[in-house]
Amino acid sequence: MMRRLSVLPLLVLAILIVPPSASAVNIRVGIGDQSPRMFADNNYQSLNLKLTRYFVEWNTATQPAELAKADAFVAAAAARNVKVLMHISTDDIKSGTPKLPSVAAYRTNVGALIRRYKARGVTDWGAWNEANHKTQPTAKSPRRAAQFFGEMRKLCTGCKIVALDILDQAKAEAYIASFYKAAGSNASRASIVGIHNYSEVNRKLTERRKRTESVRKYPGTKRIIAAVRKANKKAKFWYTETGGLTKQGTAFPCDDDRAADRTRYMFSLAKKFDRSIDRLYTYNWTAAADCDSSDFDGGLINADGSVRPAFNVFKSKLRSFKR
């Protein structure tokens, strides 16, 4: 009897010392932003994150001011040992008629960026940000988006490349099919796909609401995964841009409590798909100076540096995910 009792404390001790990471959701989490100031924030440092995302105009190498911004971001991330996913994007997001670069122009300009930042440790890249959205010149040309991926593969050997970055909007599945058809022999190599599931997260779309108009319009994670795997059964997915929004146009008026609730839902949704999703990058860190007058506000931190309710939810839920 005494021998059996003596074993009990050891069993209890063994349970207590199991590291928290042993039960962690197998998804690495980071925060995307466009300002290096994030890395100096004590609130950010308390999260101990090791991933971030930065989108860069495709011809930044010819723009000294934009190049200086990217340099500063990469340097600040490196100083905190945070790995940057650098995502190529349009140079004219506000006009409504962004110009589509030629493949040759992409090769020259993006090649210059890759050479510059790969030497500084950036080996995670995205061929084109949110390729199917109307603000991007690739929206009407999945073929060109596929060509850009093919070029990036040649330009960045040994890199992890987000081949296709897709927003969960109407006709996303058709865009995916066209992209993979155009990719040809590169289709099997287009094995990392980025998802921007803002609609799914902020409208709290679920399979149980499948018959509603919103769920039919916005495909969400499950349908995007299914569409990609018709062409590439081994594909894995990163939530390259997501988050609970405080403000988005007229659809989501300023509301900190709603943003916190949707941040909670973001994590529960990621957990549901943890067999397919490898990474999650929420966007972004610092809020707009004035929420009411802004078109977009996804900040976890107010402009004055104080934390929002969404930050507290983020920090709490992060404990069961990987860095």
PDB file of C-alpha atoms in Angstrom:
ATOM      1  CA  MET A   1       0.000   0.000   0.000  1.00  0.00           C
ATOM      2  CA  MET A   2       2.806   2.394   0.887  1.00  0.00           C
ATOM      3  CA  ARG A   3       4.558   1.645  -2.386  1.00  0.00           C
ATOM      4  CA  ARG A   4       1.381   2.437  -4.363  1.00  0.00           C
ATOM      5  CA  LEU A   5       0.898   5.694  -2.457  1.00  0.00           C
ATOM      6  CA  SER A   6       4.479   6.744  -3.090  1.00  0.00           C
ATOM      7  CA  VAL A   7       3.914   6.521  -6.830  1.00  0.00           C
ATOM      8  CA  LEU A   8       1.001   8.988  -6.759  1.00  0.00           C
ATOM      9  CA  PRO A   9       3.076  12.136  -6.097  1.00  0.00           C
ATOM     10  CA  LEU A  10       5.300  11.218  -9.030  1.00  0.00           C
ATOM     11  CA  LEU A  11       2.287  10.864 -11.319  1.00  0.00           C
ATOM     12  CA  VAL A  12       0.913  14.203 -10.185  1.00  0.00           C
ATOM     13  CA  LEU A  13       4.312  15.820 -10.751  1.00  0.00           C
ATOM     14  CA  ALA A  14       4.540  14.324 -14.227  1.00  0.00           C
ATOM     15  CA  ILE A  15       1.168  15.821 -15.126  1.00  0.00           C
ATOM     16  CA  LEU A  16       2.135  19.235 -13.789  1.00  0.00           C
ATOM     17  CA  ILE A  17       5.393  19.466 -15.709  1.00  0.00           C
ATOM     18  CA  VAL A  18       3.950  18.629 -19.143  1.00  0.00           C
ATOM     19  CA  PRO A  19       4.826  21.700 -21.207  1.00  0.00           C
ATOM     20  CA  PRO A  20       1.891  23.804 -22.465  1.00  0.00           C
ATOM     21  CA  SER A  21       3.111  23.407 -26.040  1.00  0.00           C
ATOM     22  CA  ALA A  22       2.384  19.687 -25.887  1.00  0.00           C
ATOM     23  CA  SER A  23      -1.316  20.424 -26.383  1.00  0.00           C
ATOM     24  CA  ALA A  24      -0.871  23.449 -28.654  1.00  0.00           C
ATOM     25  CA  VAL A  25      -2.822  23.821 -31.870  1.00  0.00           C
ATOM     26  CA  ASN A  26      -0.349  23.027 -34.637  1.00  0.00           C
ATOM     27  CA  ILE A  27      -0.566  26.476 -36.259  1.00  0.00           C
ATOM     28  CA  ARG A  28       2.086  29.177 -35.987  1.00  0.00           C
ATOM     29  CA  VAL A  29       0.757  32.681 -35.371  1.00  0.00           C
ATOM     30  CA  GLY A  30       2.134  36.068 -36.384  1.00  0.00           C
ATOM     31  CA  ILE A  31       0.967  39.643 -36.904  1.00  0.00           C
ATOM     32  CA  GLY A  32       1.255  41.562 -40.156  1.00  0.00           C
ATOM     33  CA  ASP A  33       1.842  45.311 -40.163  1.00  0.00           C
ATOM     34  CA  GLN A  34       3.473  48.036 -42.239  1.00  0.00           C
ATOM     35  CA  SER A  35       5.341  49.849 -39.465  1.00  0.00           C
ATOM     36  CA  PRO A  36       8.559  48.803 -37.704  1.00  0.00           C
ATOM     37  CA  ARG A  37       7.319  50.563 -34.557  1.00  0.00           C
ATOM     38  CA  MET A  38       5.341  47.430 -33.730  1.00  0.00           C
ATOM     39  CA  PHE A  39       8.498  45.549 -32.762  1.00  0.00           C
ATOM     40  CA  ALA A  40       9.458  48.130 -30.113  1.00  0.00           C
ATOM     41  CA  ASP A  41       6.062  47.991 -28.385  1.00  0.00           C
ATOM     42  CA  ASN A  42       6.177  46.245 -25.001  1.00  0.00           C
ATOM     43  CA  ASN A  43       2.736  44.783 -25.654  1.00  0.00           C
ATOM     44  CA  TYR A  44       4.016  43.199 -28.855  1.00  0.00           C
ATOM     45  CA  GLN A  45       7.136  41.882 -27.173  1.00  0.00           C
ATOM     46  CA  SER A  46       5.008  40.234 -24.470  1.00  0.00           C
ATOM     47  CA  LEU A  47       3.514  37.955 -27.146  1.00  0.00           C
ATOM     48  CA  ASN A  48       6.898  36.446 -28.080  1.00  0.00           C
ATOM     49  CA  LEU A  49       5.876  36.084 -31.723  1.00  0.00           C
ATOM     50  CA  LYS A  50       8.339  34.913 -34.365  1.00  0.00           C
ATOM     51  CA  LEU A  51       6.398  35.584 -37.573  1.00  0.00           C
ATOM     52  CA  THR A  52       5.292  38.766 -39.323  1.00  0.00           C
ATOM     53  CA  ARG A  53       4.077  39.789 -42.773  1.00  0.00           C
ATOM     54  CA  TYR A  54       4.817  42.861 -44.859  1.00  0.00           C
ATOM     55  CA  PHE A  55       3.384  43.646 -48.280  1.00  0.00           C
ATOM     56  CA  VAL A  56       5.546  45.545 -50.693  1.00  0.00           C
ATOM     57  CA  GLU A  57       4.825  47.252 -54.015  1.00  0.00           C
ATOM     58  CA  TRP A  58       6.141  45.172 -56.888  1.00  0.00           C
ATOM     59  CA  ASN A  59       8.389  47.991 -58.160  1.00  0.00           C
ATOM     60  CA  THR A  60       9.655  49.144 -54.761  1.00  0.00           C
ATOM     61  CA  ALA A  61      13.250  48.713 -55.933  1.00  0.00           C
ATOM     62  CA  THR A  62      12.749  51.826 -58.091  1.00  0.00           C
ATOM     63  CA  GLN A  63      11.197  53.882 -55.268  1.00  0.00           C
ATOM     64  CA  PRO A  64      13.789  55.035 -52.689  1.00  0.00           C
ATOM     65  CA  ALA A  65      11.190  56.068 -50.090  1.00  0.00           C
ATOM     66  CA  GLU A  66       9.322  52.745 -50.263  1.00  0.00           C
ATOM     67  CA  LEU A  67      12.595  50.844 -50.251  1.00  0.00           C
ATOM     68  CA  ALA A  68      13.674  52.662 -47.085  1.00  0.00           C
ATOM     69  CA  LYS A  69      10.396  51.668 -45.397  1.00  0.00           C
ATOM     70  CA  ALA A  70      10.890  48.025 -46.312  1.00  0.00           C
ATOM     71  CA  ASP A  71      14.521  48.143 -45.144  1.00  0.00           C
ATOM     72  CA  ALA A  72      13.448  49.547 -41.778  1.00  0.00           C
ATOM     73  CA  PHE A  73      10.745  46.913 -41.304  1.00  0.00           C
ATOM     74  CA  VAL A  74      13.030  43.995 -42.161  1.00  0.00           C
ATOM     75  CA  ALA A  75      15.800  45.337 -39.905  1.00  0.00           C
ATOM     76  CA  ALA A  76      13.433  45.843 -36.956  1.00  0.00           C
ATOM     77  CA  ALA A  77      12.007  42.343 -37.394  1.00  0.00           C
ATOM     78  CA  ALA A  78      15.477  40.806 -37.574  1.00  0.00           C
ATOM     79  CA  ALA A  79      16.507  42.617 -34.388  1.00  0.00           C
ATOM     80  CA  ARG A  80      13.672  40.813 -32.568  1.00  0.00           C
ATOM     81  CA  ASN A  81      14.387  37.499 -34.335  1.00  0.00           C
ATOM     82  CA  VAL A  82      11.056  37.679 -36.170  1.00  0.00           C
ATOM     83  CA  LYS A  83      10.781  36.095 -39.626  1.00  0.00           C
ATOM     84  CA  VAL A  84       9.226  38.216 -42.378  1.00  0.00           C
ATOM     85  CA  LEU A  85       6.823  36.965 -45.029  1.00  0.00           C
ATOM     86  CA  MET A  86       7.244  39.547 -47.799  1.00  0.00           C
ATOM     87  CA  HIS A  87       4.264  39.723 -50.124  1.00  0.00           C
ATOM     88  CA  ILE A  88       4.365  41.388 -53.533  1.00  0.00           C
ATOM     89  CA  SER A  89       1.461  43.770 -54.204  1.00  0.00           C
ATOM     90  CA  THR A  90       0.161  46.499 -56.502  1.00  0.00           C
ATOM     91  CA  ASP A  91       1.774  49.934 -56.641  1.00  0.00           C
ATOM     92  CA  ASP A  92      -1.595  51.635 -57.177  1.00  0.00           C
ATOM     93  CA  ILE A  93      -4.146  50.256 -54.725  1.00  0.00           C
ATOM     94  CA  LYS A  94      -6.342  53.381 -54.590  1.00  0.00           C
ATOM     95  CA  SER A  95      -6.962  54.177 -58.242  1.00  0.00           C
ATOM     96  CA  GLY A  96      -9.325  51.325 -59.015  1.00  0.00           C
ATOM     97  CA  THR A  97      -7.443  50.676 -62.261  1.00  0.00           C
ATOM     98  CA  PRO A  98      -4.096  49.182 -61.193  1.00  0.00           C
ATOM     99  CA  LYS A  99      -1.674  48.411 -64.001  1.00  0.00           C
ATOM    100  CA  LEU A 100      -0.726  44.781 -64.548  1.00  0.00           C
ATOM    101  CA  PRO A 101       3.065  44.374 -64.823  1.00  0.00           C
ATOM    102  CA  SER A 102       4.497  42.323 -67.639  1.00  0.00           C
ATOM    103  CA  VAL A 103       6.279  39.112 -66.734  1.00  0.00           C
ATOM    104  CA  ALA A 104       9.578  40.731 -67.738  1.00  0.00           C
ATOM    105  CA  ALA A 105       8.923  43.755 -65.504  1.00  0.00           C
ATOM    106  CA  TYR A 106       8.031  41.434 -62.633  1.00  0.00           C
ATOM    107  CA  ARG A 107      11.208  39.439 -63.160  1.00  0.00           C
ATOM    108  CA  THR A 108      13.380  42.567 -63.086  1.00  0.00           C
ATOM    109  CA  ASN A 109      11.722  44.403 -60.208  1.00  0.00           C
ATOM    110  CA  VAL A 110      10.798  41.520 -57.933  1.00  0.00           C
ATOM    111  CA  GLY A 111      14.127  39.890 -58.662  1.00  0.00           C
ATOM    112  CA  ALA A 112      15.858  42.996 -57.296  1.00  0.00           C
ATOM    113  CA  LEU A 113      13.770  42.803 -54.109  1.00  0.00           C
ATOM    114  CA  ILE A 114      14.482  39.125 -53.626  1.00  0.00           C
ATOM    115  CA  ARG A 115      18.217  39.614 -54.022  1.00  0.00           C
ATOM    116  CA  ARG A 116      18.168  42.506 -51.562  1.00  0.00           C
ATOM    117  CA  TYR A 117      16.092  40.907 -48.831  1.00  0.00           C
ATOM    118  CA  LYS A 118      17.050  37.278 -49.176  1.00  0.00           C
ATOM    119  CA  ALA A 119      20.557  38.421 -48.254  1.00  0.00           C
ATOM    120  CA  ARG A 120      18.967  39.862 -45.091  1.00  0.00           C
ATOM    121  CA  GLY A 121      17.231  36.629 -44.150  1.00  0.00           C
ATOM    122  CA  VAL A 122      13.866  36.952 -45.899  1.00  0.00           C
ATOM    123  CA  THR A 123      13.113  33.530 -47.365  1.00  0.00           C
ATOM    124  CA  ASP A 124       9.296  33.532 -47.053  1.00  0.00           C
ATOM    125  CA  TRP A 125       7.661  35.238 -50.035  1.00  0.00           C
ATOM    126  CA  GLY A 126       4.246  35.716 -51.602  1.00  0.00           C
ATOM    127  CA  ALA A 127       4.018  35.858 -55.397  1.00  0.00           C
ATOM    128  CA  TRP A 128       1.120  38.352 -55.332  1.00  0.00           C
ATOM    129  CA  ASN A 129      -1.032  39.703 -52.523  1.00  0.00           C
ATOM    130  CA  GLU A 130      -4.813  39.043 -52.595  1.00  0.00           C
ATOM    131  CA  ALA A 131      -4.669  38.172 -56.279  1.00  0.00           C
ATOM    132  CA  ASN A 132      -8.432  38.000 -56.902  1.00  0.00           C
ATOM    133  CA  HIS A 133      -9.408  41.347 -55.336  1.00  0.00           C
ATOM    134  CA  LYS A 134     -10.423  44.248 -57.573  1.00  0.00           C
ATOM    135  CA  THR A 135      -7.692  46.519 -56.166  1.00  0.00           C
ATOM    136  CA  GLN A 136      -5.077  44.149 -57.586  1.00  0.00           C
ATOM    137  CA  PRO A 137      -4.196  44.057 -61.304  1.00  0.00           C
ATOM    138  CA  THR A 138      -4.213  40.257 -61.196  1.00  0.00           C
ATOM    139  CA  ALA A 139      -7.947  40.190 -60.383  1.00  0.00           C
ATOM    140  CA  LYS A 140      -8.858  39.758 -64.045  1.00  0.00           C
ATOM    141  CA  SER A 141      -5.825  37.658 -64.929  1.00  0.00           C
ATOM    142  CA  PRO A 142      -5.313  34.456 -62.930  1.00  0.00           C
ATOM    143  CA  ARG A 143      -3.045  33.435 -65.790  1.00  0.00           C
ATOM    144  CA  ARG A 144      -0.656  36.298 -65.039  1.00  0.00           C
ATOM    145  CA  ALA A 145      -0.791  35.490 -61.317  1.00  0.00           C
ATOM    146  CA  ALA A 146       0.284  31.940 -62.184  1.00  0.00           C
ATOM    147  CA  GLN A 147       3.099  33.301 -64.366  1.00  0.00           C
ATOM    148  CA  PHE A 148       4.282  35.481 -61.496  1.00  0.00           C
ATOM    149  CA  PHE A 149       4.474  32.413 -59.256  1.00  0.00           C
ATOM    150  CA  GLY A 150       6.519  30.613 -61.899  1.00  0.00           C
ATOM    151  CA  GLU A 151       8.931  33.539 -62.050  1.00  0.00           C
ATOM    152  CA  MET A 152       9.257  33.756 -58.284  1.00  0.00           C
ATOM    153  CA  ARG A 153      10.125  30.055 -58.108  1.00  0.00           C
ATOM    154  CA  LYS A 154      13.053  30.697 -60.429  1.00  0.00           C
ATOM    155  CA  LEU A 155      14.089  33.896 -58.661  1.00  0.00           C
ATOM    156  CA  CYS A 156      13.975  32.540 -55.114  1.00  0.00           C
ATOM    157  CA  THR A 157      15.351  29.016 -54.952  1.00  0.00           C
ATOM    158  CA  GLY A 158      15.053  27.452 -51.515  1.00  0.00           C
ATOM    159  CA  CYS A 159      12.326  29.899 -50.458  1.00  0.00           C
ATOM    160  CA  LYS A 160       8.871  29.144 -49.121  1.00  0.00           C
ATOM    161  CA  ILE A 161       6.484  30.776 -51.572  1.00  0.00           C
ATOM    162  CA  VAL A 162       2.798  31.547 -51.189  1.00  0.00           C
ATOM    163  CA  ALA A 163       1.858  30.645 -54.745  1.00  0.00           C
ATOM    164  CA  LEU A 164      -1.681  32.005 -54.685  1.00  0.00           C
ATOM    165  CA  ASP A 165      -3.173  34.461 -52.208  1.00  0.00           C
ATOM    166  CA  ILE A 166      -6.964  34.441 -52.280  1.00  0.00           C
ATOM    167  CA  LEU A 167      -9.695  36.570 -50.696  1.00  0.00           C
ATOM    168  CA  ASP A 168     -12.871  34.757 -49.617  1.00  0.00           C
ATOM    169  CA  GLN A 169     -15.147  36.624 -51.983  1.00  0.00           C
ATOM    170  CA  ALA A 170     -17.583  35.639 -54.717  1.00  0.00           C
ATOM    171  CA  LYS A 171     -16.100  33.574 -57.575  1.00  0.00           C
ATOM    172  CA  ALA A 172     -12.973  32.715 -55.581  1.00  0.00           C
ATOM    173  CA  GLU A 173     -13.292  29.056 -56.535  1.00  0.00           C
ATOM    174  CA  ALA A 174     -13.405  29.891 -60.247  1.00  0.00           C
ATOM    175  CA  TYR A 175     -10.291  32.038 -59.853  1.00  0.00           C
ATOM    176  CA  ILE A 176      -8.496  29.172 -58.118  1.00  0.00           C
ATOM    177  CA  ALA A 177      -9.396  26.757 -60.921  1.00  0.00           C
ATOM    178  CA  SER A 178      -8.178  29.199 -63.581  1.00  0.00           C
ATOM    179  CA  PHE A 179      -4.941  29.845 -61.702  1.00  0.00           C
ATOM    180  CA  TYR A 180      -4.061  26.167 -61.437  1.00  0.00           C
ATOM    181  CA  LYS A 181      -5.006  25.488 -65.050  1.00  0.00           C
ATOM    182  CA  ALA A 182      -2.710  28.311 -66.161  1.00  0.00           C
ATOM    183  CA  ALA A 183       0.091  27.137 -63.860  1.00  0.00           C
ATOM    184  CA  GLY A 184       0.612  24.022 -65.976  1.00  0.00           C
ATOM    185  CA  SER A 185       3.637  22.057 -64.768  1.00  0.00           C
ATOM    186  CA  ASN A 186       3.959  24.435 -61.810  1.00  0.00           C
ATOM    187  CA  ALA A 187       0.538  23.434 -60.455  1.00  0.00           C
ATOM    188  CA  SER A 188       2.004  20.624 -58.377  1.00  0.00           C
ATOM    189  CA  ARG A 189       4.576  23.049 -56.980  1.00  0.00           C
ATOM    190  CA  ALA A 190       1.965  25.643 -56.001  1.00  0.00           C
ATOM    191  CA  SER A 191       1.674  23.960 -52.635  1.00  0.00           C
ATOM    192  CA  ILE A 192       1.272  26.926 -50.261  1.00  0.00           C
ATOM    193  CA  VAL A 193      -1.921  28.931 -50.671  1.00  0.00           C
ATOM    194  CA  GLY A 194      -2.723  32.065 -48.696  1.00  0.00           C
ATOM    195  CA  ILE A 195      -6.270  32.743 -47.512  1.00  0.00           C
ATOM    196  CA  HIS A 196      -7.735  36.107 -46.506  1.00  0.00           C
ATOM    197  CA  ASN A 197     -10.915  35.025 -44.730  1.00  0.00           C
ATOM    198  CA  TYR A 198     -12.144  38.390 -43.482  1.00  0.00           C
ATOM    199  CA  SER A 199     -15.727  37.707 -44.543  1.00  0.00           C
ATOM    200  CA  GLU A 200     -15.820  34.303 -42.899  1.00  0.00           C
ATOM    201  CA  VAL A 201     -14.409  35.653 -39.637  1.00  0.00           C
ATOM    202  CA  ASN A 202     -16.284  38.933 -39.384  1.00  0.00           C
ATOM    203  CA  ARG A 203     -19.624  37.622 -40.597  1.00  0.00           C
ATOM    204  CA  LYS A 204     -19.141  34.514 -38.438  1.00  0.00           C
ATOM    205  CA  LEU A 205     -20.095  32.280 -41.317  1.00  0.00           C
ATOM    206  CA  THR A 206     -20.494  28.632 -40.408  1.00  0.00           C
ATOM    207  CA  GLU A 207     -21.518  25.447 -42.170  1.00  0.00           C
ATOM    208  CA  ARG A 208     -24.772  25.528 -40.198  1.00  0.00           C
ATOM    209  CA  ARG A 209     -25.689  28.725 -42.061  1.00  0.00           C
ATOM    210  CA  LYS A 210     -24.916  27.145 -45.400  1.00  0.00           C
ATOM    211  CA  ARG A 211     -28.206  28.095 -47.042  1.00  0.00           C
ATOM    212  CA  THR A 212     -27.928  31.808 -46.350  1.00  0.00           C
ATOM    213  CA  GLU A 213     -26.996  34.214 -49.125  1.00  0.00           C
ATOM    214  CA  SER A 214     -23.838  35.320 -47.283  1.00  0.00           C
ATOM    215  CA  VAL A 215     -22.498  31.777 -47.021  1.00  0.00           C
ATOM    216  CA  ARG A 216     -23.203  31.133 -50.693  1.00  0.00           C
ATOM    217  CA  LYS A 217     -21.443  34.371 -51.658  1.00  0.00           C
ATOM    218  CA  TYR A 218     -18.388  34.042 -49.415  1.00  0.00           C
ATOM    219  CA  PRO A 219     -16.738  30.628 -49.834  1.00  0.00           C
ATOM    220  CA  GLY A 220     -14.780  30.486 -46.576  1.00  0.00           C
ATOM    221  CA  THR A 221     -11.955  28.166 -45.607  1.00  0.00           C
ATOM    222  CA  LYS A 222     -13.589  24.809 -46.305  1.00  0.00           C
ATOM    223  CA  ARG A 223     -14.581  25.583 -49.874  1.00  0.00           C
ATOM    224  CA  ILE A 224     -11.281  27.289 -50.684  1.00  0.00           C
ATOM    225  CA  ILE A 225      -9.356  24.254 -49.448  1.00  0.00           C
ATOM    226  CA  ALA A 226     -11.591  21.953 -51.504  1.00  0.00           C
ATOM    227  CA  ALA A 227     -11.133  24.070 -54.640  1.00  0.00           C
ATOM    228  CA  VAL A 228      -7.341  24.101 -54.299  1.00  0.00           C
ATOM    229  CA  ARG A 229      -7.092  20.392 -53.592  1.00  0.00           C
ATOM    230  CA  LYS A 230      -8.913  19.558 -56.790  1.00  0.00           C
ATOM    231  CA  ALA A 231      -5.709  20.719 -58.477  1.00  0.00           C
ATOM    232  CA  ASN A 232      -3.103  20.025 -55.789  1.00  0.00           C
ATOM    233  CA  LYS A 233      -3.996  17.391 -53.232  1.00  0.00           C
ATOM    234  CA  LYS A 234      -0.893  18.103 -51.131  1.00  0.00           C
ATOM    235  CA  ALA A 235      -1.428  21.843 -50.776  1.00  0.00           C
ATOM    236  CA  LYS A 236      -1.159  23.461 -47.356  1.00  0.00           C
ATOM    237  CA  PHE A 237      -2.648  26.764 -46.329  1.00  0.00           C
ATOM    238  CA  TRP A 238      -1.670  29.910 -44.490  1.00  0.00           C
ATOM    239  CA  TYR A 239      -4.111  32.516 -43.273  1.00  0.00           C
ATOM    240  CA  THR A 240      -1.888  35.261 -44.668  1.00  0.00           C
ATOM    241  CA  GLU A 241      -4.291  38.030 -43.681  1.00  0.00           C
ATOM    242  CA  THR A 242      -7.209  37.776 -41.284  1.00  0.00           C
ATOM    243  CA  GLY A 243      -8.546  39.287 -38.096  1.00  0.00           C
ATOM    244  CA  GLY A 244     -11.472  40.686 -36.185  1.00  0.00           C
ATOM    245  CA  LEU A 245     -12.132  44.106 -37.675  1.00  0.00           C
ATOM    246  CA  THR A 246     -13.060  47.192 -35.704  1.00  0.00           C
ATOM    247  CA  LYS A 247     -14.121  48.927 -38.933  1.00  0.00           C
ATOM    248  CA  GLN A 248     -14.571  47.968 -42.572  1.00  0.00           C
ATOM    249  CA  GLY A 249     -16.364  50.430 -44.795  1.00  0.00           C
ATOM    250  CA  THR A 250     -20.094  50.585 -44.129  1.00  0.00           C
ATOM    251  CA  ALA A 251     -20.447  46.836 -43.573  1.00  0.00           C
ATOM    252  CA  PHE A 252     -18.782  46.957 -40.153  1.00  0.00           C
ATOM    253  CA  PRO A 253     -19.057  50.282 -38.268  1.00  0.00           C
ATOM    254  CA  CYS A 254     -16.540  50.977 -35.484  1.00  0.00           C
ATOM    255  CA  ASP A 255     -17.068  48.477 -32.666  1.00  0.00           C
ATOM    256  CA  ASP A 256     -14.265  47.289 -30.361  1.00  0.00           C
ATOM    257  CA  ASP A 257     -16.402  44.616 -28.716  1.00  0.00           C
ATOM    258  CA  ARG A 258     -17.379  43.068 -32.034  1.00  0.00           C
ATOM    259  CA  ALA A 259     -13.710  43.015 -33.071  1.00  0.00           C
ATOM    260  CA  ALA A 260     -12.813  41.167 -29.868  1.00  0.00           C
ATOM    261  CA  ASP A 261     -15.580  38.629 -30.440  1.00  0.00           C
ATOM    262  CA  ARG A 262     -14.475  38.056 -34.037  1.00  0.00           C
ATOM    263  CA  THR A 263     -10.856  37.671 -32.916  1.00  0.00           C
ATOM    264  CA  ARG A 264     -12.024  34.871 -30.645  1.00  0.00           C
ATOM    265  CA  TYR A 265     -13.908  33.319 -33.558  1.00  0.00           C
ATOM    266  CA  MET A 266     -10.808  33.619 -35.768  1.00  0.00           C
ATOM    267  CA  PHE A 267      -8.880  31.355 -33.419  1.00  0.00           C
ATOM    268  CA  SER A 268     -11.707  28.828 -33.067  1.00  0.00           C
ATOM    269  CA  LEU A 269     -12.008  28.652 -36.851  1.00  0.00           C
ATOM    270  CA  ALA A 270      -8.267  28.125 -37.250  1.00  0.00           C
ATOM    271  CA  LYS A 271      -8.369  25.321 -34.696  1.00  0.00           C
ATOM    272  CA  LYS A 272     -11.131  23.632 -36.688  1.00  0.00           C
ATOM    273  CA  PHE A 273      -8.881  23.494 -39.758  1.00  0.00           C
ATOM    274  CA  ASP A 274      -5.562  22.820 -38.036  1.00  0.00           C
ATOM    275  CA  ARG A 275      -4.854  19.769 -40.212  1.00  0.00           C
ATOM    276  CA  SER A 276      -4.716  22.000 -43.279  1.00  0.00           C
ATOM    277  CA  ILE A 277      -3.643  25.403 -41.940  1.00  0.00           C
ATOM    278  CA  ASP A 278       0.025  25.837 -41.016  1.00  0.00           C
ATOM    279  CA  ARG A 279       0.177  29.567 -40.231  1.00  0.00           C
ATOM    280  CA  LEU A 280      -2.034  32.497 -39.260  1.00  0.00           C
ATOM    281  CA  TYR A 281      -1.105  36.163 -39.711  1.00  0.00           C
ATOM    282  CA  THR A 282      -3.620  38.590 -38.250  1.00  0.00           C
ATOM    283  CA  TYR A 283      -3.668  42.145 -39.591  1.00  0.00           C
ATOM    284  CA  ASN A 284      -2.789  44.526 -38.066  1.00  0.00           C
ATOM    285  CA  TRP A 285      -1.091  46.022 -35.010  1.00  0.00           C
ATOM    286  CA  THR A 286      -1.786  49.763 -34.720  1.00  0.00           C
ATOM    287  CA  ALA A 287      -5.288  51.135 -35.226  1.00  0.00           C
ATOM    288  CA  ALA A 288      -6.230  54.059 -37.426  1.00  0.00           C
ATOM    289  CA  ALA A 289      -5.858  57.452 -35.764  1.00  0.00           C
ATOM    290  CA  ASP A 290      -9.606  58.002 -36.118  1.00  0.00           C
ATOM    291  CA  CYS A 291     -11.738  54.903 -36.564  1.00  0.00           C
ATOM    292  CA  ASP A 292     -14.860  56.735 -37.723  1.00  0.00           C
ATOM    293  CA  SER A 293     -13.112  58.516 -40.583  1.00  0.00           C
ATOM    294  CA  SER A 294     -11.095  55.485 -41.713  1.00  0.00           C
ATOM    295  CA  ASP A 295     -12.232  52.880 -44.219  1.00  0.00           C
ATOM    296  CA  PHE A 296     -10.340  50.015 -42.566  1.00  0.00           C
ATOM    297  CA  ASP A 297      -9.305  49.421 -38.966  1.00  0.00           C
ATOM    298  CA  GLY A 298      -8.070  46.048 -37.785  1.00  0.00           C
ATOM    299  CA  GLY A 299      -5.642  47.248 -35.111  1.00  0.00           C
ATOM    300  CA  LEU A 300      -5.073  45.364 -31.876  1.00  0.00           C
ATOM    301  CA  ILE A 301      -3.620  48.514 -30.300  1.00  0.00           C
ATOM    302  CA  ASN A 302      -5.073  52.027 -30.295  1.00  0.00           C
ATOM    303  CA  ALA A 303      -3.138  54.831 -31.964  1.00  0.00           C
ATOM    304  CA  ASP A 304      -2.182  56.138 -28.498  1.00  0.00           C
ATOM    305  CA  GLY A 305      -0.603  52.781 -27.592  1.00  0.00           C
ATOM    306  CA  SER A 306      -3.361  51.505 -25.294  1.00  0.00           C
ATOM    307  CA  VAL A 307      -4.644  47.983 -25.850  1.00  0.00           C
ATOM    308  CA  ARG A 308      -8.017  47.182 -27.325  1.00  0.00           C
ATOM    309  CA  PRO A 309     -10.292  44.345 -26.123  1.00  0.00           C
ATOM    310  CA  ALA A 310      -9.219  42.371 -29.208  1.00  0.00           C
ATOM    311  CA  PHE A 311      -5.610  42.425 -27.993  1.00  0.00           C
ATOM    312  CA  ASN A 312      -6.579  40.784 -24.715  1.00  0.00           C
ATOM    313  CA  VAL A 313      -8.494  38.075 -26.568  1.00  0.00           C
ATOM    314  CA  PHE A 314      -5.576  37.597 -28.969  1.00  0.00           C
ATOM    315  CA  LYS A 315      -3.071  37.215 -26.144  1.00  0.00           C
ATOM    316  CA  SER A 316      -5.299  34.773 -24.266  1.00  0.00           C
ATOM    317  CA  LYS A 317      -6.043  32.538 -27.269  1.00  0.00           C
ATOM    318  CA  LEU A 318      -2.428  32.647 -28.448  1.00  0.00           C
ATOM    319  CA  ARG A 319      -1.420  30.503 -25.470  1.00  0.00           C
ATOM    320  CA  SER A 320      -2.777  27.375 -27.133  1.00  0.00           C
ATOM    321  CA  PHE A 321      -1.154  28.087 -30.515  1.00  0.00           C
ATOM    322  CA  LYS A 322       2.455  28.000 -31.702  1.00  0.00           C
ATOM    323  CA  ARG A 323       4.752  30.971 -32.295  1.00  0.00           C
TER     324      ARG A 323
END
